[in-house]
């Protein structure tokens, strides 16, 4: 008969399945760390511009998305099952994102939070890519997001300044 300590050790060993070898442990670690780091990068960009959804939110969305696609794959779900998980995840994150969108009472601002919502949605997609082992896709997507969030506002500011210098009766050239 097994004593209580042996039973406990055996049960703990059974609960930590999936880490049977070093390769599996490293794969899980790389995917989750990459998702967390990329979420951090996007969250830092948003937080440095005074947005409410910052580092912690983006990291949690990326990590959660990675875990949600890694687990079904680890238990042997087929691609159709993983596709359903991703569909549910995208819908759930969309619901989270909807909470960041506010209609402003100020007529000049209209609706606020759309960029934050889109950023969280993209962060989820980046986490999904990491969870599926597509880290290069996730890194390229993060770099493109930083380009959109960092460069486009500057270009729009330059355009606005240029248009404000035009005489009142002229309009910019249309394409």
Coordinates of N, CA, C and O in Angstrom, one line a residue:
X1 N 0.8 -1.2 0.0 CA 0.0 0.0 0.0 C 0.9 1.3 0.0 O 1.9 1.3 0.7
X2 N 0.4 2.2 -0.7 CA 1.2 3.5 -0.9 C 0.9 4.4 0.3 O -0.2 4.5 0.7
X3 N 2.0 5.0 0.8 CA 1.7 6.0 1.8 C 1.3 7.4 1.2 O 1.3 7.6 0.0
X4 N 0.9 8.3 2.1 CA 0.3 9.5 1.6 C 1.3 10.4 0.8 O 0.9 11.0 -0.2
X5 N 2.5 10.4 1.2 CA 3.5 11.2 0.5 C 3.8 10.7 -0.9 O 3.8 11.4 -1.8
X6 N 3.9 9.4 -1.0 CA 4.1 8.8 -2.3 C 2.9 9.1 -3.2 O 3.1 9.3 -4.4
X7 N 1.7 9.0 -2.7 CA 0.5 9.2 -3.4 C 0.5 10.7 -3.9 O 0.2 11.0 -5.1
X8 N 0.8 11.6 -3.0 CA 0.9 13.0 -3.3 C 1.9 13.3 -4.4 O 1.6 14.0 -5.4
X9 N 3.1 12.7 -4.3 CA 4.1 12.9 -5.3 C 3.6 12.4 -6.7 O 3.8 13.0 -7.7
X10 N 3.1 11.2 -6.7 CA 2.6 10.6 -7.9 C 1.5 11.4 -8.6 O 1.5 11.7 -9.8
X11 N 0.6 11.9 -7.8 CA -0.5 12.8 -8.3 C 0.0 14.1 -8.8 O -0.5 14.6 -9.9
X12 N 0.9 14.7 -8.2 CA 1.5 15.9 -8.7 C 2.2 15.7 -10.0 O 2.1 16.5 -10.9
X13 N 2.9 14.6 -10.1 CA 3.6 14.2 -11.3 C 2.6 14.0 -12.5 O 2.8 14.5 -13.6
X14 N 1.4 13.4 -12.2 CA 0.4 13.2 -13.2 C -0.2 14.6 -13.6 O -0.6 14.7 -14.7
X15 N -0.4 15.5 -12.7 CA -1.0 16.8 -13.0 C -0.1 17.6 -13.9 O -0.6 18.5 -14.6
X16 N 1.2 17.4 -13.8 CA 2.1 18.2 -14.7 C 2.5 17.5 -15.9 O 3.6 17.5 -16.4
X17 N 1.5 16.9 -16.6 CA 1.7 16.3 -17.9 C 1.9 17.4 -18.9 O 1.5 18.5 -18.7
X18 N 2.5 17.0 -20.0 CA 2.8 18.0 -21.0 C 4.3 18.5 -20.9 O 4.8 19.2 -21.8
X19 N 4.8 18.3 -19.7 CA 6.2 18.7 -19.5 C 7.1 17.5 -19.4 O 8.0 17.4 -18.6
X20 N 6.8 16.5 -20.2 CA 7.5 15.2 -20.2 C 9.0 15.4 -20.6 O 9.8 14.6 -20.2
X21 N 9.2 16.3 -21.4 CA 10.6 16.5 -21.8 C 10.9 18.0 -21.9 O 10.1 18.9 -21.8
X22 N 12.2 18.2 -21.9 CA 12.7 19.6 -21.9 C 12.3 20.4 -23.1 O 11.9 21.6 -23.0
X23 N 12.2 19.8 -24.3 CA 11.7 20.5 -25.5 C 10.3 21.1 -25.3 O 10.1 22.2 -25.7
X24 N 9.4 20.3 -24.8 CA 8.0 20.8 -24.6 C 8.0 21.9 -23.6 O 7.3 22.9 -23.8
X25 N 8.8 21.9 -22.5 CA 8.8 22.9 -21.5 C 9.4 24.2 -22.2 O 8.9 25.3 -21.9
X26 N 10.5 24.1 -22.9 CA 11.1 25.2 -23.6 C 10.1 25.8 -24.6 O 10.0 27.1 -24.8
X27 N 9.4 25.0 -25.4 CA 8.5 25.5 -26.4 C 7.4 26.3 -25.7 O 7.1 27.4 -26.2
X28 N 6.8 25.8 -24.7 CA 5.8 26.5 -23.9 C 6.3 27.9 -23.4 O 5.7 28.9 -23.6
X29 N 7.5 27.8 -22.8 CA 8.1 29.0 -22.3 C 8.4 30.1 -23.3 O 8.1 31.2 -23.2
X30 N 9.0 29.6 -24.5 CA 9.3 30.6 -25.5 C 8.0 31.2 -26.1 O 8.0 32.5 -26.3
X31 N 7.0 30.5 -26.3 CA 5.8 31.0 -26.8 C 5.1 32.0 -25.9 O 4.7 33.1 -26.3
X32 N 5.1 31.7 -24.6 CA 4.4 32.5 -23.6 C 5.3 33.8 -23.3 O 4.7 34.9 -23.2
X33 N 6.6 33.6 -23.2 CA 7.4 34.8 -23.0 C 7.4 35.7 -24.2 O 7.3 36.9 -24.1
X34 N 7.4 35.2 -25.4 CA 7.3 36.0 -26.6 C 6.0 36.8 -26.6 O 6.0 38.0 -26.9
X35 N 4.9 36.1 -26.3 CA 3.6 36.8 -26.3 C 3.6 37.9 -25.3 O 3.1 39.0 -25.5
X36 N 4.1 37.6 -24.1 CA 4.2 38.6 -23.0 C 5.0 39.8 -23.4 O 4.6 40.9 -23.2
X37 N 6.2 39.5 -24.0 CA 7.1 40.6 -24.4 C 6.4 41.5 -25.5 O 6.5 42.7 -25.4
X38 N 5.8 40.9 -26.5 CA 5.2 41.7 -27.5 C 4.0 42.4 -27.0 O 3.8 43.6 -27.4
X39 N 3.3 41.8 -26.1 CA 2.2 42.6 -25.4 C 2.7 43.8 -24.7 O 2.1 44.8 -24.7
X40 N 3.9 43.5 -24.0 CA 4.5 44.6 -23.3 C 4.9 45.8 -24.2 O 4.6 46.9 -23.9
X41 N 5.5 45.5 -25.3 CA 5.9 46.5 -26.3 C 4.7 47.4 -26.7 O 4.8 48.6 -26.7
X42 N 3.6 46.7 -27.1 CA 2.5 47.4 -27.6 C 1.8 48.2 -26.4 O 1.4 49.4 -26.6
X43 N 1.7 47.6 -25.3 CA 1.2 48.2 -24.1 C 2.0 49.4 -23.7 O 1.4 50.5 -23.3
X44 N 3.3 49.3 -23.7 CA 4.2 50.4 -23.4 C 3.9 51.6 -24.3 O 3.9 52.8 -23.8
X45 N 3.8 51.3 -25.6 CA 3.6 52.4 -26.5 C 2.3 53.1 -26.2 O 2.2 54.4 -26.2
X46 N 1.2 52.4 -25.9 CA -0.1 53.0 -25.6 C 0.0 53.8 -24.2 O -0.5 54.9 -24.1
X47 N 0.6 53.1 -23.2 CA 0.7 53.8 -21.9 C 1.5 55.0 -22.0 O 1.2 56.0 -21.3
X48 N 2.6 55.0 -22.8 CA 3.4 56.2 -22.9 C 2.7 57.4 -23.5 O 3.2 58.5 -23.4
X49 N 1.6 57.1 -24.2 CA 0.8 58.2 -24.8 C -0.5 58.4 -23.9 O -1.4 59.0 -24.4
X50 N -0.5 58.0 -22.7 CA -1.5 58.3 -21.7 C -2.8 57.5 -21.9 O -3.9 57.9 -21.5
X51 N -2.8 56.4 -22.6 CA -4.0 55.6 -22.9 C -4.2 54.7 -21.7 O -3.3 54.2 -21.0
X52 N -5.5 54.4 -21.4 CA -5.8 53.6 -20.2 C -5.4 52.1 -20.4 O -4.9 51.5 -19.4
X53 N -5.6 51.5 -21.5 CA -5.1 50.2 -21.8 C -3.6 50.2 -22.0 O -3.2 50.5 -23.1
X54 N -2.9 49.8 -21.0 CA -1.4 49.9 -21.2 C -0.7 48.6 -21.1 O -1.2 47.6 -21.6
X55 N 0.4 48.6 -20.4 CA 1.3 47.4 -20.4 C 0.6 46.2 -19.8 O 0.6 45.1 -20.5
X56 N 0.0 46.3 -18.7 CA -0.6 45.1 -18.0 C -1.7 44.6 -18.9 O -1.8 43.3 -19.1
X57 N -2.6 45.4 -19.4 CA -3.7 45.0 -20.2 C -3.3 44.3 -21.5 O -3.7 43.2 -21.8
X58 N -2.3 44.9 -22.2 CA -1.8 44.3 -23.4 C -1.1 43.0 -23.2 O -1.2 42.0 -23.9
X59 N -0.3 42.9 -22.1 CA 0.4 41.7 -21.8 C -0.6 40.6 -21.4 O -0.4 39.4 -21.9
X60 N -1.6 40.9 -20.7 CA -2.6 39.9 -20.3 C -3.4 39.4 -21.5 O -3.7 38.2 -21.6
X61 N -3.7 40.3 -22.4 CA -4.5 39.9 -23.6 C -3.6 39.0 -24.5 O -4.1 37.9 -24.9
X62 N -2.3 39.3 -24.6 CA -1.4 38.5 -25.5 C -1.2 37.1 -24.8 O -1.3 36.1 -25.5
X63 N -0.9 37.1 -23.5 CA -0.7 35.9 -22.8 C -1.9 35.0 -22.8 O -1.9 33.8 -23.1
X64 N -3.1 35.6 -22.5 CA -4.3 34.8 -22.5 C -4.6 34.2 -23.8 O -5.0 33.0 -23.9
X65 N -4.4 35.0 -24.9 CA -4.7 34.5 -26.2 C -3.8 33.3 -26.6 O -4.2 32.3 -27.2
X66 N -2.5 33.4 -26.2 CA -1.5 32.4 -26.5 C -1.9 31.1 -25.7 O -1.9 30.0 -26.3
X67 N -2.3 31.2 -24.4 CA -2.7 30.1 -23.6 C -3.9 29.4 -24.2 O -4.0 28.2 -24.3
X68 N -4.9 30.2 -24.6 CA -6.2 29.7 -25.1 C -6.0 28.8 -26.4 O -6.8 27.9 -26.7
X69 N -4.9 29.1 -27.2 CA -4.7 28.3 -28.4 C -3.7 27.2 -28.1 O -3.7 26.2 -28.8
X70 N -2.8 27.4 -27.1 CA -1.9 26.3 -26.8 C -2.5 25.1 -26.2 O -2.2 24.0 -26.5
X71 N -3.4 25.4 -25.3 CA -4.0 24.3 -24.5 C -4.8 23.3 -25.4 O -4.6 22.1 -25.3
X72 N -5.7 23.7 -26.3 CA -6.4 22.8 -27.2 C -5.4 22.0 -28.0 O -5.6 20.8 -28.3
X73 N -4.3 22.6 -28.5 CA -3.4 21.9 -29.3 C -2.6 20.9 -28.5 O -2.4 19.8 -29.0
X74 N -2.3 21.2 -27.3 CA -1.6 20.3 -26.4 C -2.5 19.0 -26.0 O -1.9 17.9 -25.9
X75 N -3.8 19.2 -26.0 CA -4.6 18.0 -25.6 C -5.1 17.3 -26.9 O -5.8 16.3 -26.8
X76 N -4.6 17.7 -28.0 CA -4.8 17.0 -29.3 C -6.1 17.4 -30.0 O -6.5 16.6 -30.9
X77 N -6.6 18.5 -29.8 CA -7.7 19.0 -30.6 C -7.3 19.2 -32.1 O -6.2 19.6 -32.3
X78 N -8.2 18.8 -33.0 CA -7.8 18.9 -34.4 C -7.9 20.4 -34.8 O -8.3 21.3 -34.0
X79 N -7.5 20.7 -36.1 CA -7.5 22.1 -36.5 C -8.9 22.7 -36.5 O -9.0 23.9 -36.3
X80 N -10.0 21.9 -36.8 CA -11.3 22.5 -36.7 C -11.7 22.9 -35.3 O -12.3 24.0 -35.1
X81 N -11.3 22.1 -34.3 CA -11.5 22.5 -32.9 C -10.7 23.7 -32.5 O -11.3 24.6 -31.8
X82 N -9.5 23.8 -33.0 CA -8.7 25.0 -32.6 C -9.3 26.2 -33.3 O -9.3 27.3 -32.8
X83 N -9.8 26.0 -34.5 CA -10.4 27.1 -35.2 C -11.6 27.7 -34.5 O -11.8 28.9 -34.4
X84 N -12.4 26.8 -33.9 CA -13.6 27.2 -33.1 C -13.1 27.9 -31.8 O -13.7 28.9 -31.4
X85 N -12.0 27.5 -31.2 CA -11.4 28.2 -30.1 C -11.0 29.6 -30.5 O -11.3 30.6 -29.8
X86 N -10.4 29.7 -31.6 CA -9.9 31.1 -32.1 C -11.1 31.9 -32.3 O -11.1 33.1 -32.0
X87 N -12.2 31.4 -32.9 CA -13.4 32.2 -33.2 C -14.0 32.7 -31.9 O -14.4 33.9 -31.8
X88 N -14.1 31.9 -30.9 CA -14.6 32.3 -29.6 C -13.7 33.3 -29.0 O -14.2 34.3 -28.3
X89 N -12.4 33.1 -29.1 CA -11.4 34.1 -28.5 C -11.6 35.4 -29.2 O -11.6 36.5 -28.5
X90 N -11.7 35.5 -30.5 CA -11.8 36.7 -31.2 C -13.1 37.5 -30.8 O -13.1 38.7 -30.6
X91 N -14.1 36.7 -30.7 CA -15.4 37.3 -30.2 C -15.3 37.8 -28.8 O -15.8 38.9 -28.5
X92 N -14.7 37.1 -27.9 CA -14.5 37.5 -26.5 C -13.7 38.7 -26.4 O -14.0 39.6 -25.6
X93 N -12.6 38.8 -27.1 CA -11.7 39.9 -27.1 C -12.4 41.1 -27.7 O -12.3 42.3 -27.2
X94 N -13.3 40.9 -28.7 CA -14.1 41.9 -29.3 C -15.0 42.6 -28.3 O -15.2 43.8 -28.2
X95 N -15.5 41.7 -27.4 CA -16.4 42.2 -26.3 C -15.6 43.1 -25.3 O -16.0 44.1 -24.9
X96 N -14.4 42.6 -25.0 CA -13.5 43.4 -24.1 C -13.2 44.7 -24.8 O -13.2 45.8 -24.1
X97 N -12.9 44.7 -26.1 CA -12.6 45.9 -26.8 C -13.7 46.9 -26.9 O -13.5 48.1 -26.8
X98 N -14.9 46.4 -27.0 CA -16.1 47.2 -27.0 C -16.2 48.1 -25.7 O -16.7 49.2 -25.8
X99 N -15.7 47.5 -24.6 CA -15.7 48.3 -23.4 C -14.8 49.5 -23.4 O -14.9 50.4 -22.5
X100 N -13.9 49.5 -24.3 CA -12.9 50.7 -24.4 C -13.4 51.8 -25.2 O -12.8 52.9 -25.2
X101 N -14.5 51.6 -26.0 CA -15.0 52.6 -26.9 C -16.1 53.4 -26.2 O -17.1 52.9 -25.6
X102 N -15.9 54.7 -26.2 CA -16.8 55.6 -25.6 C -17.3 56.7 -26.5 O -16.6 57.2 -27.4
X103 N -18.6 57.0 -26.4 CA -19.1 58.1 -27.2 C -19.0 59.4 -26.4 O -19.5 59.5 -25.3
X104 N -18.2 60.3 -26.9 CA -18.0 61.5 -26.2 C -19.1 62.5 -26.4 O -19.8 62.6 -27.4
X105 N -19.4 63.3 -25.3 CA -20.4 64.3 -25.4 C -19.9 65.5 -26.2 O -20.7 66.3 -26.6
X106 N -18.6 65.6 -26.3 CA -18.0 66.7 -27.0 C -18.1 66.4 -28.5 O -17.5 65.4 -29.0
X107 N -18.8 67.3 -29.2 CA -19.0 67.0 -30.7 C -17.7 67.0 -31.5 O -17.6 66.3 -32.5
X108 N -16.6 67.6 -31.0 CA -15.4 67.6 -31.7 C -14.7 66.2 -31.7 O -14.0 65.9 -32.6
X109 N -14.9 65.5 -30.6 CA -14.2 64.2 -30.5 C -15.0 63.0 -30.9 O -14.5 62.0 -31.3
X110 N -16.3 63.1 -30.9 CA -17.2 62.0 -31.4 C -17.0 60.7 -30.6 O -17.4 60.6 -29.4
X111 N -16.4 59.8 -31.1 CA -16.2 58.5 -30.5 C -14.7 58.3 -30.1 O -13.8 58.6 -30.9
X112 N -14.4 57.9 -28.9 CA -13.1 57.7 -28.4 C -12.8 56.2 -28.1 O -13.7 55.5 -27.8
X113 N -11.6 55.8 -28.2 CA -11.2 54.5 -27.8 C -11.1 53.5 -29.0 O -10.8 52.3 -28.7
X114 N -11.4 53.9 -30.2 CA -11.3 53.0 -31.3 C -9.9 52.4 -31.5 O -9.8 51.2 -31.8
X115 N -8.9 53.3 -31.4 CA -7.5 52.8 -31.6 C -7.1 51.9 -30.5 O -6.5 50.8 -30.8
X116 N -7.5 52.2 -29.3 CA -7.3 51.3 -28.2 C -7.9 49.9 -28.4 O -7.3 48.9 -28.2
X117 N -9.2 49.9 -28.8 CA -9.9 48.7 -29.1 C -9.2 47.9 -30.2 O -9.0 46.7 -30.1
X118 N -8.8 48.5 -31.3 CA -8.2 47.9 -32.4 C -6.8 47.3 -32.0 O -6.4 46.2 -32.4
X119 N -6.1 48.1 -31.1 CA -4.8 47.7 -30.6 C -4.9 46.4 -29.8 O -4.1 45.5 -29.8
X120 N -5.9 46.3 -28.9 CA -6.2 45.2 -28.1 C -6.5 44.0 -28.9 O -6.1 42.8 -28.7
X121 N -7.3 44.2 -30.0 CA -7.7 43.1 -30.9 C -6.5 42.6 -31.6 O -6.3 41.4 -31.7
X122 N -5.6 43.5 -32.1 CA -4.4 43.0 -32.7 C -3.5 42.3 -31.7 O -2.8 41.3 -32.1
X123 N -3.4 42.8 -30.5 CA -2.6 42.2 -29.5 C -3.0 40.7 -29.2 O -2.2 39.8 -29.1
X124 N -4.3 40.5 -29.3 CA -4.9 39.2 -29.2 C -4.4 38.3 -30.3 O -4.0 37.2 -30.2
X125 N -4.5 38.9 -31.5 CA -4.0 38.1 -32.7 C -2.5 37.8 -32.6 O -2.1 36.7 -33.0
X126 N -1.8 38.7 -32.1 CA -0.3 38.5 -31.9 C -0.1 37.4 -30.9 O 0.8 36.5 -31.1
X127 N -0.9 37.4 -29.8 CA -0.8 36.3 -28.8 C -1.2 35.0 -29.4 O -0.6 33.9 -29.1
X128 N -2.2 34.9 -30.3 CA -2.6 33.7 -31.0 C -1.5 33.2 -31.8 O -1.2 32.0 -31.8
X129 N -0.9 34.1 -32.6 CA 0.3 33.7 -33.4 C 1.4 33.1 -32.6 O 1.9 32.1 -33.0
X130 N 1.7 33.7 -31.5 CA 2.7 33.1 -30.6 C 2.3 31.7 -30.1 O 3.1 30.8 -30.1
X131 N 1.1 31.6 -29.6 CA 0.6 30.4 -29.1 C 0.6 29.3 -30.2 O 0.8 28.1 -29.8
X132 N 0.5 29.6 -31.4 CA 0.5 28.6 -32.5 C 1.9 28.4 -33.0 O 2.1 27.6 -34.0
X133 N 2.9 29.0 -32.4 CA 4.3 28.8 -32.8 C 4.7 29.7 -34.0 O 5.6 29.3 -34.7
X134 N 4.0 30.7 -34.3 CA 4.3 31.6 -35.4 C 4.8 32.9 -34.9 O 4.3 34.0 -35.1
X135 N 6.0 32.8 -34.2 CA 6.5 34.0 -33.5 C 7.0 35.0 -34.5 O 6.9 36.2 -34.2
X136 N 7.5 34.6 -35.7 CA 8.0 35.6 -36.7 C 6.8 36.4 -37.1 O 6.9 37.7 -37.3
X137 N 5.7 35.8 -37.4 CA 4.5 36.5 -37.8 C 4.1 37.5 -36.7 O 3.7 38.7 -37.0
X138 N 4.2 37.1 -35.5 CA 3.8 37.9 -34.3 C 4.8 39.1 -34.2 O 4.3 40.3 -34.0
X139 N 6.1 38.9 -34.4 CA 7.0 40.0 -34.3 C 6.8 41.0 -35.4 O 6.8 42.2 -35.2
X140 N 6.7 40.5 -36.7 CA 6.4 41.4 -37.8 C 5.1 42.2 -37.6 O 5.1 43.4 -37.8
X141 N 4.1 41.6 -37.1 CA 2.8 42.3 -36.8 C 3.0 43.3 -35.7 O 2.4 44.4 -35.9
X142 N 3.8 43.1 -34.7 CA 4.1 44.0 -33.7 C 4.8 45.2 -34.2 O 4.5 46.4 -33.9
X143 N 5.8 45.0 -35.1 CA 6.6 46.1 -35.7 C 5.7 46.9 -36.6 O 5.8 48.2 -36.6
X144 N 4.8 46.3 -37.3 CA 3.8 47.1 -38.2 C 2.9 47.9 -37.3 O 2.6 49.0 -37.6
X145 N 2.4 47.3 -36.2 CA 1.6 48.0 -35.3 C 2.3 49.3 -34.7 O 1.7 50.3 -34.6
X146 N 3.5 49.1 -34.3 CA 4.3 50.2 -33.8 C 4.4 51.3 -34.9 O 4.4 52.5 -34.6
X147 N 4.6 50.9 -36.1 CA 4.7 51.8 -37.2 C 3.4 52.6 -37.4 O 3.4 53.8 -37.5
X148 N 2.3 51.9 -37.3 CA 0.9 52.5 -37.4 C 0.7 53.5 -36.3 O 0.2 54.6 -36.4
X149 N 1.0 53.0 -35.1 CA 0.7 53.8 -33.9 C 1.7 55.0 -33.7 O 1.3 56.0 -33.2
X150 N 2.9 54.8 -34.2 CA 3.9 55.9 -34.0 C 4.1 56.8 -35.2 O 4.2 58.0 -35.0
X151 N 4.1 56.3 -36.4 CA 4.4 57.1 -37.5 C 3.2 57.8 -38.1 O 3.2 59.0 -38.5
X152 N 2.1 57.1 -38.2 CA 0.9 57.7 -38.9 C 0.4 58.9 -38.1 O 0.0 59.9 -38.8
X153 N 0.4 58.9 -36.8 CA -0.1 60.2 -36.2 C 0.8 61.4 -36.5 O 0.3 62.5 -36.7
X154 N 2.1 61.1 -36.7 CA 3.0 62.2 -37.0 C 2.7 62.7 -38.4 O 2.7 63.9 -38.7
X155 N 2.5 61.8 -39.4 CA 2.2 62.1 -40.7 C 0.9 62.9 -40.8 O 0.8 63.9 -41.6
X156 N -0.1 62.5 -40.0 CA -1.4 63.2 -40.0 C -1.2 64.6 -39.4 O -1.9 65.5 -39.9
X157 N -0.4 64.7 -38.5 CA -0.1 66.0 -37.9 C 0.5 67.0 -38.9 O 0.1 68.1 -39.0
X158 N 1.5 66.5 -39.6 CA 2.1 67.3 -40.7 C 1.1 67.7 -41.7 O 1.0 68.8 -42.2
X159 N 0.2 66.7 -42.1 CA -0.8 67.0 -43.1 C -1.8 68.1 -42.6 O -2.1 69.0 -43.3
X160 N -2.2 68.0 -41.3 CA -3.1 69.0 -40.7 C -2.4 70.4 -40.7 O -3.1 71.4 -41.0
X161 N -1.1 70.4 -40.3 CA -0.4 71.7 -40.3 C -0.4 72.3 -41.7 O -0.6 73.5 -41.9
X162 N -0.1 71.5 -42.7 CA 0.0 71.9 -44.1 C -1.4 72.5 -44.5 O -1.4 73.5 -45.2
X163 N -2.4 71.8 -44.2 CA -3.8 72.2 -44.7 C -4.2 73.5 -43.9 O -4.9 74.3 -44.5
X164 N -3.7 73.6 -42.7 CA -4.1 74.9 -42.0 C -3.4 76.1 -42.5 O -3.9 77.2 -42.3
X165 N -2.3 75.9 -43.3 CA -1.6 77.0 -43.9 C -2.2 77.5 -45.2 O -1.9 78.5 -45.8
X166 N -3.1 76.6 -45.8 CA -3.7 77.0 -47.1 C -4.7 78.1 -46.9 O -5.4 78.3 -45.9
X167 N -4.8 79.0 -47.9 CA -5.8 80.1 -47.8 C -7.2 79.5 -47.7 O -7.5 78.3 -48.2
X168 N -8.1 80.2 -47.1 CA -9.5 79.7 -46.9 C -10.2 79.3 -48.1 O -11.0 78.4 -48.1
X169 N -9.9 79.9 -49.3 CA -10.7 79.6 -50.5 C -10.1 78.5 -51.3 O -10.6 78.1 -52.3
X170 N -8.9 77.9 -50.9 CA -8.3 76.9 -51.6 C -8.5 75.5 -50.9 O -8.7 75.5 -49.7
X171 N -8.4 74.5 -51.7 CA -8.5 73.1 -51.1 C -7.3 72.3 -51.6 O -6.8 72.6 -52.6
X172 N -6.9 71.4 -50.8 CA -5.8 70.5 -51.2 C -6.1 69.7 -52.4 O -7.3 69.4 -52.7
X173 N -5.1 69.4 -53.2 CA -5.3 68.6 -54.4 C -5.9 67.3 -54.1 O -5.5 66.6 -53.2
X174 N -6.9 66.9 -54.9 CA -7.5 65.5 -54.7 C -6.9 64.6 -55.7 O -6.5 65.0 -56.8
X175 N -6.7 63.3 -55.3 CA -6.2 62.3 -56.1 C -7.2 61.8 -57.1 O -8.3 61.6 -56.9

